[in-house]
Amino acid sequence: MNDLISYLGRFHPVILHLPIGSFILTFLLAGLNFFKKNYSEKSIELGLGFSFFSAVITSILGFILFKTGEYQYDSIKIHLILGIVSTLMIGLIWMVYIQKKSPNFFMVLFFLAVVLLSLTGHFGGIITHGEQYLQFPKKENEEAFNLLDKDSLKLYDEVIVEILDKKCVPCHNSTKQKGGLAMHTRDAIIKGGENGAIFFKGDTEKSKLTKYPKLPTDHKMHMPPSGRPQLSNEEIYLIDYWVNNGANFENKIVMSEPELIKNLKILFPQKELSANPPKLKDIKNLIEKKFRLEVVSHASNLITAKFMGKLMDRSSVDALLKIKDQLIELNVSDVVFEKYFFEKLSKFSRLEKLKLQNSAVENKDLEFLFGIPLKWINLSGTKINFEGLKLLSSHPKLKKIYATHIASKPMAKDELLSSSKIEYFFRLDNDFTEMQELQNPILEVEKNLFLDSINVRFSTIGIKGNKIHYTLDGSEPDSLSDLYNNKITIYNSSKLKAKSFKNGWIESQITQSEFFKVKTKIADFNFETTSKDYFNGTEAKGNYYYRLFDFSIGNENFFSDYKRYLPFDSKLIFSIDIAEKTELKEIILSCANNIDRGVMHPKSVKIFAKGENHKFELIGSKTFPREKSKIFKKLFVIPINHKNQTNLKLEIEKYEFPKWHPRLNDANKTNDKTWLFMDELLLM
Amino acid sequence: MDEIHKYFSNINRRHFLKNLGFGIGGIAMGSLFNQLGSGNSQTLHDILNRGELKLPHFAAKAKKIIYLFQSGGPSQFELFDYKPKLIQFKGQDIPESVHGGQRLTGFTSSQKNLPLAGSVFNFKQYGESRAWVSELMPYLSKVVDDLCFIKSMHTEAINHDPAITFFQTGSQQAGRPSFGSWMSYGLGSLNDNLPSFIVLLSRGKSNPNAQPLYSRLWGNGFLSSLHQGVRFRSGKEPVLYLKNPDGVSRLDRRKMLDHLAELNHNQHEMFGDPEIMNRIEQHEMAYRMQTSVPEVMNISDEPDHILKMYGSDSLIPGTFASNCILARRLIEKDVRFVQLYHTGWDQHGNLPKQIKGQAKDVDQASAALIKDLKQRGLLDETLVVWGGEFGRTSFSQGVLTDDNYGRDHHPRTFTMFMAGAGVKAGMTYGETDDFGYNIVKDPVHVHDLQATILKLFGIDHEKMTYKYQGRRFRLTDVHGKVINDILS
């Protein structure tokens, strides 16, 4: 046939609107005229004539279109016959109207013709738009959401079909077969078009199915043709993927490739699951029954629940059943419940996550889990054992099982893993950490000096079965040394050393402290020189001097223990009254030293006692050579020749800076004074 | 609309009865009024979801979060961001083309040379994900397949306080609500007996004199004071003033609170200030915390192998490790937001020695926390975030020697990691250039991270707003885009 004529055939879908429009308008006018007689009969005559004329042209064009061979006779048969009949009918009505025979008969005919014309249009529409066109939109398939939750999917059925239906089938179907190609069934796709197969397994270069969409859009073979909805990059990727993987219609593929998953995700965005809203009455009842509920999101009515009580009785389970269509997650860990709960469990048709840890669940209860779409379950701390897990491993939906009360035995674990795709969480292996060292015991003592005896305690810190062994003679404690139990009572001056021990742990470092039994307390004291603040040089206000007699010894780092020390930047002279009449052997000064900070130990000490003649007499003196080490804490012992005198006087001189010390070379000379830091005086 | 609702529900039944003194008719009217106010329009979400905004907007992947904030700005170059070029070009000045005249802090702006400094610590790849981790993090390197590293973090602030404030509140200036407060406001609490936002602090042992942290970092800003973070201390009294004074029994306390609540109710009816109701609620919470806090803070019931896993530090209260165990315990008790701060990551000088100590403080416990959450099934619903407020420079601050150097603040690049609910495991996102100085791929701004974390909690960060002083505020201000590529 002539190209021009066949080209004209394409105007059929446009021209066909003329007869339909004009005929219906004329029908309207004729109807009004039938009742009111106020419209010009001439216009009705003209309308009918025009309708007939345009109907004839439409029919001819339609026939030409059919003859081009794009459409099968079978599929357009009804439309073709109806079209011709309608055209003739319009002509008949036109004739009848001109003769003005019977208005009633005319109106009946007219009505019939409108029905015929509508039918023609409908069947014509099916040819171009497909049979599904007028179907009410279907609800979104829930499977589409689950697509990405699957481990594997039938790529053709679940993905490729969706793409082809949307983008190819509108022009390649049972009724319309551009290029002789139909793509609405598997067979049709396999059969290919007039130029042969459209795909070759594993060859995306050769396959037209994958090649044509990638051609430039202005290329004449580009598919879908320009103006039609195009394939997206993801769709192209997925069709390529299908062809590359053998273009199989049946096989399932494993969802493992990230690129595949990524493209699927974009193409099938996850829609939120939703459910019908529950009754508020039921919800309020559940809250009263100690369930803590939460709605998953604004867009859904799915609910997560946690039972907050200790005992979940039958009525609570019944209350929960009221939201069985909404409940997606349930936490009944540490809860006591009856078997009844498990018997009803299969009713929860949406339940995906179940927390059962530390509950009374047993192996035989697990069968009740099979009816529900459970993906996640925590069974830690229950009686469930390997047998139970084996049973559960055939659950169709389960993905994660927590059972951390079970130590993972390699053998049994393999058995489980090979039989299912479930991820198991057992008790952690011990190989994560090496042996850890215990913390040393922490001493809880205020004082290091005592008169008769002193109780020493260790603060208990959070590890069970931690044993503390100690010695009082200065030797290193081991696991055979005395065991600490609640307290240690010390009666004599001693050096306490203690360590923590525990099986499976490395023993701790040593904690040590020295305790001194002194002869007597001090009743009163009087300082002739004043203590000053180390940091700003101001005179100590208030009664800080007791620090020397408070029975507690500071540690080496006097900055962190500043409150235990009494600092002096001059010679120290003071007198004391002893509480009891007793004979002392020696006097001990406890002092810190830190040469960089300007804190120096005593150089010489003189001790006087007031005898019966009320005069102070020298009863002991000692000079200490300067220590080499820079930072230390030391006891300086001065033996005395004491005869029960109660009133003593001490004169202590400290060391000045050695010549090399940077502070001496300081131009301002503001900081060239040394300090004596003393924290305790011991009367032994 | 909300404000009208609040107004109407404030005029409640009791108010109505008292003020009008109606009899039975009054009761009827009162209940009618109440229904008009809120009763009829009540939806499922109104009843069940506890946040002021009744969120989430969409289904959440994460329900809880543990944010392990590494305060001070940990050096990415010694921990996670492996840069062999810095070792190769050690001592050479950083090229002008790389640092591009970026502003420096006062510490280094007067420095004549900016010599590149490579890490003195060795790096290796670990796990199936082949993630680079330095030898300072031997335990974290065992769990890399659970982590999602973001190597392309960047921020706007260059000094500690504004940078931390920016991370925690979305603004460099103090005064906005903190992250945890926003969450509490939007989503509400998951439990009744503990605050929904709890803060635990620890100090780096190698750098105990680090910058202090301010309690406003967990403040509620302009949000209701119910949403402020509560700091739990180590030691005998985790929450100050929680204990009953000597001689006061729990029953006495109950009676006292009841009377006090009555007085507060009267006051509220007179003035209608919502903070009065908040105060009542806080008193009640404190009362419940008298029993819930000692229970959760007592780690003596932790089994041996758990303590061992977190390391022996976990036995000393107030350490990072012990706080990590507490964090897990709080998460088990359905606390929404647990924020840990570990200070001392500010290595301007003496970096190799100090960072070694810092890493030792946190490495084992951080890894153990992730493992522990995972084995308990908690990692499926809990997000763990680990990172500081900014990174450190690839050049040395101060003199560079073979075994000693320092690094200055660097807001342009740093590394963080996340793990758990909704985040891709075993992933590294973003890239920095060979000098680690600029981002070359997939930058993640602080606001982006905030938006992403909110997304994991089912929150649209653009919709979670609070109207204050005439405009709506957001955690992400007017910025932030969700990094979808790291979401699973």
CSV table of C-alpha atoms in Angstrom, one decimal, chain A residues 262 265 270 272 276-280 283-284 287 291-304 306 308 326 329 331 353 355 357 376 378 380 400 402-404 423 425-439 442 444 459 461-464 466 502-505, chain B residues 42-45 47-50 53-60 63-64 139-140 142-143 187 189-192 236 299-317 332-334 336 364 367-368 371-381 424 485 487-488:
chain,number,residue,atom,x,y,z
A,262,LYS,CA,21.4,-0.9,45.7
A,265,LYS,CA,16.4,-0.4,46.5
A,270,GLN,CA,10.5,0.4,50.8
A,272,GLU,CA,6.2,1.3,55.4
A,276,ASN,CA,-5.7,-1.0,60.5
A,277,PRO,CA,-5.9,1.1,63.6
A,278,PRO,CA,-6.7,-0.8,66.8
A,279,LYS,CA,-9.5,0.3,69.1
A,280,LEU,CA,-8.5,2.9,71.6
A,283,ILE,CA,-5.2,0.1,73.9
A,284,LYS,CA,-6.2,1.8,77.1
A,287,ILE,CA,-1.9,0.1,79.3
A,291,PHE,CA,1.9,-3.1,78.8
A,292,ARG,CA,4.1,-0.3,77.5
A,293,LEU,CA,3.1,0.3,73.9
A,294,GLU,CA,4.6,2.5,71.2
A,295,VAL,CA,3.4,3.1,67.7
A,296,VAL,CA,6.1,2.5,65.1
A,297,SER,CA,5.6,5.7,63.2
A,298,HIS,CA,3.2,8.4,62.1
A,299,ALA,CA,2.5,6.5,59.0
A,300,SER,CA,1.5,3.2,60.5
A,301,ASN,CA,-0.5,1.7,63.3
A,302,LEU,CA,1.9,-1.1,64.0
A,303,ILE,CA,2.7,-1.4,67.6
A,304,THR,CA,5.6,-2.5,69.8
A,306,LYS,CA,6.7,-4.5,76.4
A,308,MET,CA,6.3,-4.1,82.5
A,326,GLN,CA,-0.9,-4.6,64.9
A,329,GLU,CA,7.4,-6.5,68.4
A,331,ASN,CA,9.2,-7.9,74.9
A,353,LYS,CA,10.5,-9.6,67.0
A,355,LYS,CA,12.2,-10.9,73.3
A,357,GLN,CA,15.1,-13.7,77.5
A,376,TRP,CA,14.3,-12.0,65.4
A,378,ASN,CA,16.1,-13.6,71.9
A,380,SER,CA,19.1,-15.9,76.2
A,400,LYS,CA,18.6,-13.9,64.1
A,402,TYR,CA,20.1,-14.9,70.4
A,403,ALA,CA,21.0,-17.6,72.9
A,404,THR,CA,23.9,-16.2,74.9
A,423,GLU,CA,22.5,-16.0,62.3
A,425,PHE,CA,24.6,-15.3,68.8
A,426,PHE,CA,26.1,-17.5,71.5
A,427,ARG,CA,28.0,-16.6,74.5
A,428,LEU,CA,31.1,-14.6,73.6
A,429,ASP,CA,34.3,-16.4,73.1
A,430,ASN,CA,37.0,-15.8,75.6
A,431,ASP,CA,39.6,-15.1,73.0
A,432,PHE,CA,38.6,-11.4,72.8
A,433,THR,CA,40.7,-10.4,75.8
A,434,GLU,CA,43.9,-11.6,77.2
A,435,MET,CA,44.3,-12.1,81.0
A,436,GLN,CA,43.5,-9.0,82.8
A,437,GLU,CA,45.2,-7.6,85.8
A,438,LEU,CA,43.1,-7.1,88.9
A,439,GLN,CA,42.9,-3.6,90.4
A,442,ILE,CA,41.9,0.4,97.8
A,444,GLU,CA,40.1,3.1,103.3
A,459,SER,CA,36.8,-0.6,100.0
A,461,ILE,CA,34.9,-2.9,94.5
A,462,GLY,CA,32.7,-4.6,92.1
A,463,ILE,CA,34.2,-7.9,91.4
A,464,LYS,CA,32.9,-11.1,93.0
A,466,ASN,CA,38.2,-11.2,94.5
A,502,LYS,CA,41.4,-14.2,91.7
A,503,ASN,CA,41.4,-17.3,89.4
A,504,GLY,CA,41.6,-16.4,85.8
A,505,TRP,CA,43.0,-12.9,86.5
B,42,GLN,CA,-7.0,11.8,70.6
B,43,THR,CA,-5.3,9.4,68.3
B,44,LEU,CA,-3.3,6.3,68.8
B,45,HIS,CA,-0.1,8.2,68.6
B,47,ILE,CA,-1.9,8.1,73.7
B,48,LEU,CA,1.1,5.9,73.1
B,49,ASN,CA,4.0,7.9,72.0
B,50,ARG,CA,5.5,10.0,74.8
B,53,LEU,CA,5.9,15.7,69.1
B,54,LYS,CA,4.7,12.1,69.3
B,55,LEU,CA,7.4,11.0,67.0
B,56,PRO,CA,8.8,9.1,65.1
B,57,HIS,CA,7.8,10.3,61.7
B,58,PHE,CA,8.7,7.0,60.1
B,59,ALA,CA,9.7,3.6,61.4
B,60,ALA,CA,12.9,3.9,63.4
B,63,LYS,CA,15.7,3.2,69.5
B,64,LYS,CA,18.6,4.0,71.7
B,139,TYR,CA,40.7,-4.3,70.5
B,140,LEU,CA,38.7,-2.0,68.2
B,142,LYS,CA,38.9,-6.9,66.2
B,143,VAL,CA,35.4,-5.5,65.7
B,187,LEU,CA,10.5,10.9,71.0
B,189,SER,CA,11.3,8.3,77.2
B,190,LEU,CA,11.3,4.6,76.8
B,191,ASN,CA,11.0,4.0,80.5
B,192,ASP,CA,9.5,5.5,83.6
B,236,LYS,CA,28.7,6.5,96.3
B,299,ILE,CA,27.9,-3.5,88.7
B,300,SER,CA,28.8,-6.1,91.3
B,301,ASP,CA,26.3,-8.5,89.7
B,302,GLU,CA,28.2,-8.4,86.4
B,303,PRO,CA,29.8,-11.7,85.6
B,304,ASP,CA,33.5,-12.1,85.5
B,305,HIS,CA,33.8,-12.6,81.8
B,306,ILE,CA,32.0,-9.4,81.1
B,307,LEU,CA,34.3,-7.4,83.5
B,308,LYS,CA,37.2,-9.0,81.9
B,309,MET,CA,36.0,-8.1,78.5
B,310,TYR,CA,35.7,-4.4,79.4
B,311,GLY,CA,39.1,-4.6,81.0
B,312,SER,CA,40.2,-4.2,84.6
B,313,ASP,CA,39.6,-0.5,84.4
B,314,SER,CA,36.0,-1.3,84.5
B,315,LEU,CA,36.4,-2.1,88.2
B,316,ILE,CA,37.3,1.5,89.0
B,317,PRO,CA,34.3,3.7,89.2
B,332,GLU,CA,19.2,-2.4,79.1
B,333,LYS,CA,16.9,-0.4,81.3
B,334,ASP,CA,15.6,1.4,78.2
B,336,ARG,CA,17.1,6.5,75.3
B,364,GLN,CA,39.2,-2.2,75.0
B,367,ALA,CA,35.2,-2.6,71.5
B,368,ALA,CA,33.8,-4.6,74.4
B,371,LYS,CA,30.6,-6.8,71.3
B,372,ASP,CA,28.5,-6.9,74.5
B,373,LEU,CA,25.6,-5.0,72.9
B,374,LYS,CA,25.8,-7.3,69.9
B,375,GLN,CA,25.7,-10.6,71.9
B,376,ARG,CA,22.7,-9.3,73.8
B,377,GLY,CA,20.8,-8.3,70.7
B,378,LEU,CA,20.9,-4.7,71.7
B,379,LEU,CA,23.1,-3.6,68.9
B,380,ASP,CA,20.1,-4.2,66.6
B,381,GLU,CA,18.3,-1.3,68.2
B,424,LYS,CA,26.1,-0.3,57.5
B,485,ASP,CA,24.8,5.7,51.8
B,487,LEU,CA,22.3,3.5,56.2
B,488,SER,CA,21.6,-0.2,55.9
